Every structure is written in C-alpha cells, then in structure tokens.
Tab-separated table of C-alpha atoms and ligand atoms in Angstrom:
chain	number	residue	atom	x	y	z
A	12	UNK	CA	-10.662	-23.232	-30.653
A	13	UNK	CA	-12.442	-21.960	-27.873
A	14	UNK	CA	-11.320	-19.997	-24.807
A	15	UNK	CA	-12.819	-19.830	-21.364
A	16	UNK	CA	-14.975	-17.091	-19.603
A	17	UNK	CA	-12.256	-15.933	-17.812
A	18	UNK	CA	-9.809	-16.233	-20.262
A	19	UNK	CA	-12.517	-14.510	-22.497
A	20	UNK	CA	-13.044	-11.762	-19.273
A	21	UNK	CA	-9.224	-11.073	-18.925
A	22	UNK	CA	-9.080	-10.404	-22.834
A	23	UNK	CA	-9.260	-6.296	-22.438
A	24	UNK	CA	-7.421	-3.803	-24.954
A	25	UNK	CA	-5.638	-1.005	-23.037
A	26	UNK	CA	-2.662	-0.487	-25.394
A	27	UNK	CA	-4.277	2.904	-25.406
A	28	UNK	CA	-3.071	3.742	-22.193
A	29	UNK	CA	0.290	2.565	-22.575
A	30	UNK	CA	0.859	3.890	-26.484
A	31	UNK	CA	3.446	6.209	-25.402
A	32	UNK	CA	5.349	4.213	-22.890
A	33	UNK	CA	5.547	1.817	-26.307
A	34	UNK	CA	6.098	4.763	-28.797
A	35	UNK	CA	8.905	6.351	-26.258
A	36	UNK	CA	10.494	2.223	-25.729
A	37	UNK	CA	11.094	2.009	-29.734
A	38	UNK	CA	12.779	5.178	-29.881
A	39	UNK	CA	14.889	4.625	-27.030
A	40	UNK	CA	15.856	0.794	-28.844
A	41	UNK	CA	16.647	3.036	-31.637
A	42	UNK	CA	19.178	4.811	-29.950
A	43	UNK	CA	17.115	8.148	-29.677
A	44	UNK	CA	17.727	10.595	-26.878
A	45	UNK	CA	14.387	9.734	-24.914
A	46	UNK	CA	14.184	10.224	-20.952
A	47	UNK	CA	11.517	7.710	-19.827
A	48	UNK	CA	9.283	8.272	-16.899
A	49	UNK	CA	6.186	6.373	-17.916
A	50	UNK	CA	7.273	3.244	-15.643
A	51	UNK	CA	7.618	2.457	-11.569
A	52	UNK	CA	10.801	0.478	-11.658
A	53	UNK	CA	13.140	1.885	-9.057
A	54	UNK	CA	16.214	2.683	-11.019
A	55	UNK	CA	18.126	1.694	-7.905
A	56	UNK	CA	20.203	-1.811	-7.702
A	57	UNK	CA	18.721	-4.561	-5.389
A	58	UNK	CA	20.431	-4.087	-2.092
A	59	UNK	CA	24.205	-6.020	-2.266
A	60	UNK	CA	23.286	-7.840	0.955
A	61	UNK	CA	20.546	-9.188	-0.776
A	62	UNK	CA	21.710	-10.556	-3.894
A	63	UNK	CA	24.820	-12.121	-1.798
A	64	UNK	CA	21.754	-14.200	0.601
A	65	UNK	CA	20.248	-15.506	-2.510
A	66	UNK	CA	23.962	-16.753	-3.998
A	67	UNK	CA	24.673	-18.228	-0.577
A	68	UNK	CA	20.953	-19.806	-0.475
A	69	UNK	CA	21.642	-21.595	-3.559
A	70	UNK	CA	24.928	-22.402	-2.786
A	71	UNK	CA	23.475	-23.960	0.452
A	72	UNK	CA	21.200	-26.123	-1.765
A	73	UNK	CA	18.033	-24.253	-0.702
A	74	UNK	CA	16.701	-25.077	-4.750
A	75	UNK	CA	14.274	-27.630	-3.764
A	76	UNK	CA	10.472	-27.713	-3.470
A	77	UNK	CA	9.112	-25.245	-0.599
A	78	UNK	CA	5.446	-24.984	1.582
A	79	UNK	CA	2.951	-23.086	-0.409
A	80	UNK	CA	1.992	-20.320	2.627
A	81	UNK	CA	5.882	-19.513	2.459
A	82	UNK	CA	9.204	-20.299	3.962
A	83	UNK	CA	8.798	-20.007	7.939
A	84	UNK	CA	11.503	-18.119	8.957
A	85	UNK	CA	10.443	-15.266	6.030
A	86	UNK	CA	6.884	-15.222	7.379
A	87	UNK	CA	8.466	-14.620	10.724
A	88	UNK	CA	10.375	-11.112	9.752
A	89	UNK	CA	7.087	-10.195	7.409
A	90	UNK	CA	4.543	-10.706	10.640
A	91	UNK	CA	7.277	-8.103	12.557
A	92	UNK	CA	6.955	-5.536	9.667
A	93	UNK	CA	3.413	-6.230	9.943
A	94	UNK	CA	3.597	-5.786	13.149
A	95	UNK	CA	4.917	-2.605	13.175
A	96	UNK	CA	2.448	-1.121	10.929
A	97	UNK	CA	-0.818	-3.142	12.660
A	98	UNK	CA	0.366	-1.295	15.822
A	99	UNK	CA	-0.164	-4.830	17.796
A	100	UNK	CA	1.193	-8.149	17.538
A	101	UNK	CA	0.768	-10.380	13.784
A	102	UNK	CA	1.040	-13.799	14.210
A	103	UNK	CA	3.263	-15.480	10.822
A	104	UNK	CA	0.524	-17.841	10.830
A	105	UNK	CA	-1.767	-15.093	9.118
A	106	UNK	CA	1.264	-13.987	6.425
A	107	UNK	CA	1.122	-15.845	2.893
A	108	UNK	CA	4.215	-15.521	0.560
A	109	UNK	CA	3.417	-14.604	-2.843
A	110	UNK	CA	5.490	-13.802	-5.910
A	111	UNK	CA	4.597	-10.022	-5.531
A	112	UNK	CA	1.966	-8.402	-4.704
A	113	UNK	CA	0.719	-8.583	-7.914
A	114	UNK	CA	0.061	-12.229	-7.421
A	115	UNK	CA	-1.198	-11.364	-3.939
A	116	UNK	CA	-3.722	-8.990	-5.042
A	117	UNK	CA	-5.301	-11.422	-7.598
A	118	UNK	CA	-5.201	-14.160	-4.957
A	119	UNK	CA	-6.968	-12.257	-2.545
A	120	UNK	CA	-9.415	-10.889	-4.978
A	121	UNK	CA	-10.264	-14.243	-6.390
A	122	UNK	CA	-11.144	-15.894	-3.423
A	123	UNK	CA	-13.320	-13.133	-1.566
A	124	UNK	CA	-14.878	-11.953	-5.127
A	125	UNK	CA	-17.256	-13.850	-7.340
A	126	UNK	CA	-19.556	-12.828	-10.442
A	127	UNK	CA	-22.009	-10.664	-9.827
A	128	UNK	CA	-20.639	-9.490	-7.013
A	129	UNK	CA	-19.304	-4.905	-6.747
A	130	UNK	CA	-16.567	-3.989	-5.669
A	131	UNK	CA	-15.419	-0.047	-4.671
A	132	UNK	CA	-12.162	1.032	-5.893
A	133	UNK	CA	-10.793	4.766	-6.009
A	134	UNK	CA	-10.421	6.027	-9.061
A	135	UNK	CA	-8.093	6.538	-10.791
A	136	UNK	CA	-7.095	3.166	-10.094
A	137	UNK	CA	-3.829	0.995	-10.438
A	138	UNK	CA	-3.563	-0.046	-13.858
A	139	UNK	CA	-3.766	-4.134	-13.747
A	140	UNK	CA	-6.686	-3.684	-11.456
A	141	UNK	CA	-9.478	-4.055	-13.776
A	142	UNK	CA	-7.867	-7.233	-14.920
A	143	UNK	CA	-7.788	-8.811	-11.617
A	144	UNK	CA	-11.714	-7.924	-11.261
A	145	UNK	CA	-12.629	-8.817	-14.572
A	146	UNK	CA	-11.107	-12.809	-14.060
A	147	UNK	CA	-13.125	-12.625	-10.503
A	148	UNK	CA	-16.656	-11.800	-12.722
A	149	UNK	CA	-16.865	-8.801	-9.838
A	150	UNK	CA	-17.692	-5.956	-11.426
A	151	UNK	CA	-15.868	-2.372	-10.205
A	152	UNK	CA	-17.935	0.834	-8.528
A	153	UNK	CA	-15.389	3.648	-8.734
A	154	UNK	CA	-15.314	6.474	-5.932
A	155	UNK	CA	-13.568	9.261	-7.011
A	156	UNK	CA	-10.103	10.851	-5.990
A	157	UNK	CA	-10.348	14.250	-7.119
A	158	UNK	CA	-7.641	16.883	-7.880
A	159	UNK	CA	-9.298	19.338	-6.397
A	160	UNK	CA	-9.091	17.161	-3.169
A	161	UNK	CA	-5.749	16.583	-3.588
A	162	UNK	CA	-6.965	13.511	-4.796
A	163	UNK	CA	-8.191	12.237	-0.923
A	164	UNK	CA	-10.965	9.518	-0.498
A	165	UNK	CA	-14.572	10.771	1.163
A	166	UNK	CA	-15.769	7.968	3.122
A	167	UNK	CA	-19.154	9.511	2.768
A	168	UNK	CA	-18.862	8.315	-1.148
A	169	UNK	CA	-18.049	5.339	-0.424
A	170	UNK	CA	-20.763	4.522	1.933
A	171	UNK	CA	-22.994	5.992	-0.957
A	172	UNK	CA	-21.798	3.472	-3.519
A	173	UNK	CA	-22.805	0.315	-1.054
A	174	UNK	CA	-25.366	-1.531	-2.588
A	175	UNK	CA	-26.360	-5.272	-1.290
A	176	UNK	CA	-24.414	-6.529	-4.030
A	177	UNK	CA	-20.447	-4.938	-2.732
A	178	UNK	CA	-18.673	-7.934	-1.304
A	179	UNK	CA	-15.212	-5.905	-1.052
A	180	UNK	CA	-13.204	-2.162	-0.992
A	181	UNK	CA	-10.314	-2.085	-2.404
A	182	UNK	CA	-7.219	0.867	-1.595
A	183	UNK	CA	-3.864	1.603	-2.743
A	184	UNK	CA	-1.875	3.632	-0.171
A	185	UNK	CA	-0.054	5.164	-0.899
A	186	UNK	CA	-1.615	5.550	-4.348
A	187	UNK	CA	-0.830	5.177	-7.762
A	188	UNK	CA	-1.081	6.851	-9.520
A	189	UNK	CA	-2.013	10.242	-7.230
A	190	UNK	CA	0.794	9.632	-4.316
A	191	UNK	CA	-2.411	10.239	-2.153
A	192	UNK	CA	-1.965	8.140	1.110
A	193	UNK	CA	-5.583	7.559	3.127
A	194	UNK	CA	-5.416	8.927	6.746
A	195	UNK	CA	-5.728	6.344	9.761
A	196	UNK	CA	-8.937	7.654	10.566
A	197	UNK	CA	-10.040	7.740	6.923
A	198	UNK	CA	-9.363	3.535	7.584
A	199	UNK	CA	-11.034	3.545	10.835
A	200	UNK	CA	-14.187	4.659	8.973
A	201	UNK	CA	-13.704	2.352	6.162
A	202	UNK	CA	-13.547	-0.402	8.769
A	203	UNK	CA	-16.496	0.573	10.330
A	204	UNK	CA	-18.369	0.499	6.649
A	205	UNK	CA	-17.235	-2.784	6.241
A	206	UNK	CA	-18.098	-4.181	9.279
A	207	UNK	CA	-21.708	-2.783	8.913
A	208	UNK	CA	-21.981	-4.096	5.385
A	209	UNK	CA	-20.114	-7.337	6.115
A	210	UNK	CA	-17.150	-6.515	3.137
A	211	UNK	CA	-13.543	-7.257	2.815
A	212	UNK	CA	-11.304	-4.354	2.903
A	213	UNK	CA	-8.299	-5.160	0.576
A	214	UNK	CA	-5.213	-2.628	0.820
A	215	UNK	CA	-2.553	-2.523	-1.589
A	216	UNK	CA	0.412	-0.880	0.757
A	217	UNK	CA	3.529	-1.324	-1.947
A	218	UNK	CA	4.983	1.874	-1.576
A	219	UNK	CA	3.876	1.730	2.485
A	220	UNK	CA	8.162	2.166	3.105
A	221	UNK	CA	8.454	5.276	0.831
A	222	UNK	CA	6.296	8.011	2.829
A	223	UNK	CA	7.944	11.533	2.601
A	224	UNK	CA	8.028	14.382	5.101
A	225	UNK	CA	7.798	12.895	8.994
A	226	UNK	CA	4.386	11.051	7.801
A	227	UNK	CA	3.982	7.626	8.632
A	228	UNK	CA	2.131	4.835	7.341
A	229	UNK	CA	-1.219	4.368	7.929
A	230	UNK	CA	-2.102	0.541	7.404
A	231	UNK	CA	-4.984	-0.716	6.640
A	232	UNK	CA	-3.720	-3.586	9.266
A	233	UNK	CA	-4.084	-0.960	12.013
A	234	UNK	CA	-8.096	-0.744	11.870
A	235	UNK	CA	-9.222	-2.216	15.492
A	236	UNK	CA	-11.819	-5.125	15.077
A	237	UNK	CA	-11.291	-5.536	11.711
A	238	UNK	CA	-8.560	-8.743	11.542
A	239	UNK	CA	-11.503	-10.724	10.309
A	240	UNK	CA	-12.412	-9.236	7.166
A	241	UNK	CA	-8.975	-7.411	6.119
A	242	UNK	CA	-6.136	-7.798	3.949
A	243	UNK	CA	-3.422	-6.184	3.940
A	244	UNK	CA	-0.765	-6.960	0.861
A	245	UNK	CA	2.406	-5.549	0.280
A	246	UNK	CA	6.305	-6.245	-0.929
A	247	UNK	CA	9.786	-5.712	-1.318
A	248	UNK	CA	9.698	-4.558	-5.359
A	249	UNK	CA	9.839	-0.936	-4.300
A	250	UNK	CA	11.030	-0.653	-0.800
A	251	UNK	CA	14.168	-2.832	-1.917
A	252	UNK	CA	13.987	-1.992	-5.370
A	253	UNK	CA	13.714	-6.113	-6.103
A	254	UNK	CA	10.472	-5.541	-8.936
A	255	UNK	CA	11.995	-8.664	-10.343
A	256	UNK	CA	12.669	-10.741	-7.861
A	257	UNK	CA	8.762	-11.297	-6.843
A	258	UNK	CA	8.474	-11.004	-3.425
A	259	UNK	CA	4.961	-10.035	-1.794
A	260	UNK	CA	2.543	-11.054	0.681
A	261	UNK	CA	-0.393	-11.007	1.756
A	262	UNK	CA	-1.606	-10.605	5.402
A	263	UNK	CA	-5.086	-12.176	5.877
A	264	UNK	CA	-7.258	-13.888	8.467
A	265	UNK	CA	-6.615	-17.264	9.365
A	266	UNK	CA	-9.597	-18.780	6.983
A	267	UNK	CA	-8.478	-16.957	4.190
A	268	UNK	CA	-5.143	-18.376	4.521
A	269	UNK	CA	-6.124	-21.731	4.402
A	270	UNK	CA	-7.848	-20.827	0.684
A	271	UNK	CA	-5.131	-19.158	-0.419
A	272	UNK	CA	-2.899	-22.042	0.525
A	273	UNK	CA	-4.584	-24.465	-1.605
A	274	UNK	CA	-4.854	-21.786	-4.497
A	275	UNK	CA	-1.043	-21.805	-4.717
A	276	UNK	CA	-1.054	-25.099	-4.234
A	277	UNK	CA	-2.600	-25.934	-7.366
A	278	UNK	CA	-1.141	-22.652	-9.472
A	279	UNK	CA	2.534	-22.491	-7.936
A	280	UNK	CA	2.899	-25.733	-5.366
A	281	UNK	CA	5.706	-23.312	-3.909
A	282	UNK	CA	7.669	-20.469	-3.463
A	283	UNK	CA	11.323	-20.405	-4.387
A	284	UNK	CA	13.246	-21.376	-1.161
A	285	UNK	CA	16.168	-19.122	-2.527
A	286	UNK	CA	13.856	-16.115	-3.163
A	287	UNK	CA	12.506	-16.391	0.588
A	288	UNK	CA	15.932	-16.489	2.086
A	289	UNK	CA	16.840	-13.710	0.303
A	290	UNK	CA	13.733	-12.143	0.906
A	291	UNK	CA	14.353	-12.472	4.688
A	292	UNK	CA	17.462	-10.602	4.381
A	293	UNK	CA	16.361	-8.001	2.790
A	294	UNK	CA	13.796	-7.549	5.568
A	295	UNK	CA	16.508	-8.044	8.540
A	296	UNK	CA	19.526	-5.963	7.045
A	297	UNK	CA	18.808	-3.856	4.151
A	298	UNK	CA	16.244	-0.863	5.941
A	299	UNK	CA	19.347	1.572	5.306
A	300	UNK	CA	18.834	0.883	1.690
A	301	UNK	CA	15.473	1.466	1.711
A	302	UNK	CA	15.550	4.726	3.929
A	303	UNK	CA	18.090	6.131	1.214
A	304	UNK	CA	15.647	5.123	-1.817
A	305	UNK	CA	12.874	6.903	0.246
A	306	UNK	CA	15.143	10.172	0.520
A	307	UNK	CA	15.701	10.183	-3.200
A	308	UNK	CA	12.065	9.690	-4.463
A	309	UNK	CA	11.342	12.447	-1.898
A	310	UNK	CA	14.301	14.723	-2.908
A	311	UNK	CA	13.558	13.756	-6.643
A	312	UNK	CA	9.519	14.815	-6.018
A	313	UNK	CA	10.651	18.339	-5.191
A	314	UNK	CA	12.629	18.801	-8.969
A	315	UNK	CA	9.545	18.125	-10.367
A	316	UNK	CA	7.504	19.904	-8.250
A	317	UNK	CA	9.358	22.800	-9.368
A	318	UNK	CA	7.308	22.701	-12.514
A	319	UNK	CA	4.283	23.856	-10.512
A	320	UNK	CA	3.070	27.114	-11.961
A	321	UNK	CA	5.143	26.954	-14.838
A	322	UNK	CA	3.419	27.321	-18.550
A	323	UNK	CA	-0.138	26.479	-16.547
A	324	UNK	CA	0.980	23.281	-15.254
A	325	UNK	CA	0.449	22.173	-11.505
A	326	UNK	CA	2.119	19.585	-9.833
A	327	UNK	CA	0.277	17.538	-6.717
A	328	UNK	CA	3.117	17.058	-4.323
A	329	UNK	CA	2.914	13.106	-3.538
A	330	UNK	CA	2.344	12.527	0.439
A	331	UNK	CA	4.526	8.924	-0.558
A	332	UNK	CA	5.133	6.521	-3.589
A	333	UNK	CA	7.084	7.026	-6.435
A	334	UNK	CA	5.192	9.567	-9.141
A	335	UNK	CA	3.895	12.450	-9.047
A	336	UNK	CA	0.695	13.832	-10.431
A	337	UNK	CA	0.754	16.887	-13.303
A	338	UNK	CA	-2.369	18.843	-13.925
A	339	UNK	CA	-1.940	19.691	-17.483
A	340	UNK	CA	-5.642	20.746	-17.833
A	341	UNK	CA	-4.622	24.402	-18.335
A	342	UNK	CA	-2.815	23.000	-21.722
A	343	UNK	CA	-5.543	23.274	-24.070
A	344	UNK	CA	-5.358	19.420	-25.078
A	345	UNK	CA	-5.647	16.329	-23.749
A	346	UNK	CA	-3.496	14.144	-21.252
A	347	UNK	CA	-3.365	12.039	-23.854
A	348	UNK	CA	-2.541	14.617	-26.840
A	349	UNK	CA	-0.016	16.008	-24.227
A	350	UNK	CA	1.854	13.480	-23.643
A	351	UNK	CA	1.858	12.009	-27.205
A	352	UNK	CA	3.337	15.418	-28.268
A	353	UNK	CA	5.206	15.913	-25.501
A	354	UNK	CA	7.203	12.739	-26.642
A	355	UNK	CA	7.007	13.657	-30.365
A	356	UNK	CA	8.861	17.007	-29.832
A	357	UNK	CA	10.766	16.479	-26.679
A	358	UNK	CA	11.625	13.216	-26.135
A	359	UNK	CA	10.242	12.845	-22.568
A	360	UNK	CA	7.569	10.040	-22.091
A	361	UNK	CA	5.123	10.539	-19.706
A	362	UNK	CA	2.053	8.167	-18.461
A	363	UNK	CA	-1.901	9.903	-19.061
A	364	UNK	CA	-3.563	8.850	-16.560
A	365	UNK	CA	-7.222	9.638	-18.287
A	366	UNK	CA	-7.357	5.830	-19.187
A	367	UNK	CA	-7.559	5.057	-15.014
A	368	UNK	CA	-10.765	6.856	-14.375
A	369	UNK	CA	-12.166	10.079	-15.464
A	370	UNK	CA	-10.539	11.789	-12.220
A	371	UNK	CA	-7.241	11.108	-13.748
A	372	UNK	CA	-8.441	12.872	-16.892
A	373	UNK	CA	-6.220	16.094	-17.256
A	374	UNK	CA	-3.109	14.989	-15.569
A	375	UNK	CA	0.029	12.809	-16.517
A	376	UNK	CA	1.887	10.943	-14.165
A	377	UNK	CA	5.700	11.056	-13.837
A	378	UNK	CA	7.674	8.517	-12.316
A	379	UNK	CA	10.208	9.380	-10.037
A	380	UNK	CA	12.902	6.150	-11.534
A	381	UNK	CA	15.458	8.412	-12.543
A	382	UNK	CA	18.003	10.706	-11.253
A	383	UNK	CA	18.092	14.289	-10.199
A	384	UNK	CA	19.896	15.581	-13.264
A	385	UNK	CA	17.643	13.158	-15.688
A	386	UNK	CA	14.454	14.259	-14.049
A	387	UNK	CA	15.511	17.678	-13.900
A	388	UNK	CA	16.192	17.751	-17.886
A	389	UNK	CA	13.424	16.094	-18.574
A	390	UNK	CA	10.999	19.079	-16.299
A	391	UNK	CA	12.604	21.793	-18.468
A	392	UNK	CA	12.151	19.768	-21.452
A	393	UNK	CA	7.987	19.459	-20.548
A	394	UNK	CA	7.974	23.152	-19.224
A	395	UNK	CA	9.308	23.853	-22.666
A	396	UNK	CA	6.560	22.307	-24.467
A	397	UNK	CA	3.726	23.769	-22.126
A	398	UNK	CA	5.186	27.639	-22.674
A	399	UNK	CA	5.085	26.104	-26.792
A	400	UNK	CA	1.706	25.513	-26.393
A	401	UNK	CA	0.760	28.510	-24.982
A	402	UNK	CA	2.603	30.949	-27.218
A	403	UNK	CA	0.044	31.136	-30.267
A	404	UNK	CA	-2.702	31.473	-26.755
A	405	UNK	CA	-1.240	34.570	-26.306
A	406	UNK	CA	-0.387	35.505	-29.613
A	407	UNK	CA	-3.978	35.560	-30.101
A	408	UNK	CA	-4.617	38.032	-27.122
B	513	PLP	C1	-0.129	-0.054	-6.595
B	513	PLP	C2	0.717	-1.196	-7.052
B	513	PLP	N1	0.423	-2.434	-6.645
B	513	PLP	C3	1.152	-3.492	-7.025
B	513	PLP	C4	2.233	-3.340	-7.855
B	513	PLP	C5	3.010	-4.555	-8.245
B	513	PLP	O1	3.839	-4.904	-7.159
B	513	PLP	P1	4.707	-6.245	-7.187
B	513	PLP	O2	5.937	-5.972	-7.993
B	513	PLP	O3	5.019	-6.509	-5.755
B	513	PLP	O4	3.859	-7.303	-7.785
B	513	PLP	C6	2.594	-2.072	-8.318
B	513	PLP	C7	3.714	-1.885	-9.248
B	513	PLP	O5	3.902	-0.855	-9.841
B	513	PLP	C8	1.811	-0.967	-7.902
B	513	PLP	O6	2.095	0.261	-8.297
C-alpha cells in the first residue's frame, strides 16, 4: 500500500531522544526503584471543582454535538484571560477551542504554512514541533537560545534568518525546554519584524500561568498593531494540571478563525460540550489551584538548583515553566551518555536535550512533576554520579 506525502513527511524516527524516558518506563513497570523526571505532566490532581463541573455537565445532558469554534460561554472566560495578558480588550469572537494546544499549534501552523515555505523557531525547540512543520511541507530555520545567554532570543538573529521565503516565527514562552521566557520588548521587536516582512508570529504560552519570582507574563497578544498577523495559543494542561482533559485554544484574527473553523469542522465537527463546561470552571474558580501549582514548581526549581556547582554541573534557574535546564558539559560525556548512565547506575531518568537543537547539546532537562523529597533524592542521586565521574579526573591529576 501506499501512504501520502504527509503521512510520508510526519514519518520521523526520534526514539533517540526519548530512549531513556522508555528505558527508565520499563524499569519502573518492573517494579524498580526509578524516580522519573523525563516528562511535563504535573503530578498534581485536576482541580476538585473541576472534575465536579464536568460530572454535573454530563449529568445535565451537555453530551451532545457542539459548534466547532467552541462552546460560547468558554470562549467568553478564555477572551478575559486573554484579555488580561493582551493588556486591552479580546473579543470571544477571535478565541477557537481546541483539544490542547497541541491541536492548536498544528491548526494554526497548517493553515498559515505551506511547502516551501521557512519558518524561524528557537532552538532548542519543543519536541513535537518538527512534526507539526514537517505535515505543513514548511521547512524550520532555527535561531539559537544559547546557555551562555541564559538561553534568551536576539532579535538581531532572527531578523538575520529572514529570507523571502519565511511565512511565520514561531515562540514558546515560557520555553521548553530552557524555562527562558522572551521579554515584552523582545515581542515588540518581533512584531515589528513581522510586520516588515509580512509573517505570522505564532506563540506557544502553555506554561504563561506558572512564571516564578514577581515576573509576569509577557504575551505575545500584547504586541500593539500586531492583532492581524498573531496567534497566540495556550491551555489549561499545566496551569490546571488537566494534560488529559484537552483543553487549548487558540487566539487568532478574525480570518483565521473562519479557516480554522472549517478545519475542525471536517477533522473534529466539535468540541466536547462537557469538556468546555468544565473547562469554563476551571477558568472562573480554580486560579487558587493554579497559584499553589505555580509556588511548588517554583519552590521545587530551587532543590534542584541546589545542584549548581556541584561535581561541575550548573543549573539555569527557569524564569517560568516546569523544568529546569542542567549544564552537564563539564562531565566529560555526552547529554546523551549522561543521562543513559545516569539511569543505568542511579535510577533517575532525565531528558537530553541535544536531540532539540545543537544549543541544547550539553544539558539535560529535569522536570519539575514530582515532589520536594522525590526531586530532592533524585539531585543527590545525579550529584552522586557527576562526583563518580569525576573521581578517576582527578585521580589522574
Ligand atoms: C511547549 C509546549 N507546548 C504544548 C504542549 C502541549 O500542550 P497541550 O497539553 O495543551 O496540548 C506542551 C506539553 O508539554 C509543551 O511543553
């Protein structure tokens, strides 16, 4: 049989990347003491409040087909957050409901991106991103974020990689995997760029609840005179810790909603009426939940952070998100190697972030998904195995 271009486009190998996220999985199904922090599931429960909305919702008979662009009332609460982070007033006519923002970033990028056409994306990049370019055709320019920049964007290298052939930029801020977030005026500039060039500027704002320290958010929904040509996509998986629930959105101008409308009309004719109700909930009563996750991924960020300067290791401090960046360069191996071994003798798994761009090269990324005490074993189990590696170093001196 034969496949399709894009199904032939989407068929990438990157097992490679995720080999010890798999490795450290069988173990753990083994019953093996492993601590896992390859993955950015919130270990935290879906607010109550939210789980009792969607019982009542279905109770209520709210099971039935719903609009594509998303239940009414829901896009209502997701302009206000928008709202709040554009600095002026969203109209719900401009939000589109998506199962995550997963879905929302493929949406987006499918209809603004075609073959042929470049797009600039940071590097090191979010890991499902290549996928979403590779079933547009578009083909990705990557700007670095270096560590030595504590992994911050230079507008002047984007502007560099323009060619007559970009169509889009893409962000992530706060990032993943670096926990860099891009400064409002950092935007400002981009928005300028794009308006120059005539390119979309597509921001994936996920973790855009969890900022630490008194920062605040810097949306990409904020640029002035921009409304036209940005989108702005978030969700509740990580603010509300509801990964599985598959709320996103996307917000957009008013003739990219219309395209994305009839996209989900022919891939999803619908959003679950259920899901949205809850959804709106979550958005109206559950910010205590999420200011209380945001303390603990900040609070769990400074455990690890205490590895910094232990057994050559350096820790980034993430300005939001939920990982944090180790420089393991000083090692003598690998991310990869590290992290393989790491598992191999300690039990700890651990994400290299070498596979997401050459900037990542060097530095594993540790998810902050697990408690204090877990994360806090798990540093002096890695700090362990760095000092290991260094011993026969300094035997040698
Ligand atoms: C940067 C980024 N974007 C999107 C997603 C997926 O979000 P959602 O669950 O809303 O699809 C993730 C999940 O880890 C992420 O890290």
């Amino acid at each position: 049989v034969k496949f399709s271009p894009l199904a032939e486009r989407l068929a990438r190998d990157d097992t490679q990347a995720w080999n010890v996220h798999r490795l450290a999985s069988e173990r753990r199904a083994r019953g093996e003491d492993v601590i896992m922090l390859t993955i950015g599931d919130p270990d935290f429960e879906t607010p109550a409040v939210v789980v009792e909305a969607a019982y009542a919702s279905m109770r209520a008979g709210r099971t039935h087909y719903a609009y594509s662009q998303g239940d009414s009332t829901l896009r209502r609460e997701i302009a206000k957050r928008a709202s709040a982070w554009a600095g002026r007033s969203v109209d719900p006519s401009r939000v589109v409901f998506f199962p995550g923002a997963q879905a929302a970033m493929f949406s987006v990028c499918i209809s603004v991106l075609g073959q042929g056409d470049e797009v600039i994306v940071p590097e090191p990049f979010y890991a499902t991103y290549p996928g979403i370019f590779a079933a547009a055709g578009a083909t990705p320019v990557h700007v670095p974020l270096r560590p030595e920049r504590e992994f911050q964007l230079e507008v002047a290298e984007v502007e560099e990689a323009i060619t007559e052939r970009t169509r889009a930029i893409v962000l992530t801020t706060p990032h993943n995997p670096t926990g860099a977030c891009i400064a409002a005026e950092t935007l400002a500039a981009l928005g300028e760029l794009c308006r120059e060039h005539d390119l979309w500027l597509v921001s994936d704002e996920v973790y855009g609840s969890l900022l630490f320290g008194d920062r605040r958010h810097a949306s990409v929904l904020a640029v002035d005179g921009a409304e036209q040509r940005v989108a702005g996509i978030s969700s509740l998986s990580k603010s509300h810790a509801m990964t599985g629930w598959r709320a996103g959105w996307a917000v957009v101008p008013e003739a990219l909603v219309t395209r994305l409308v009839l996209l989900l009309d022919c891939m999803l004719f619908g959003s679950p009426p259920f899901i949205a109700d809850a959804a709106t909930t979550a958005l109206r009563d559950a910010d205590a939940a999420t200011a209380e996750m945001r303390a603990a991924y900040e609070s769990r960020a400074a455990v690890v952070a205490r590895l910094d300067g232990q057994a050559g290791l350096r820790c980034h401090m993430p300005q939001g998100g939920m990982f944090i960046m180790l420089d393991v360069r000083a090692c003598g191996i690998s991310a990869t190697e590290f992290a393989e071994r790491l598992l191999e003798r300690e039990g700890v798994s651990v994400l290299p972030t070498e596979a997401f761009g050459p900037s990542g090269a060097g530095h594993v990324r540790i998810a902050l998904a697990a408690d204090e005490q877990i994360l806090a074993e798990g540093c002096r189990r890695i700090a362990r195995f760095a000092a290991g590696l260094q011993a026969p170093a300094r035997a040698l001196s």
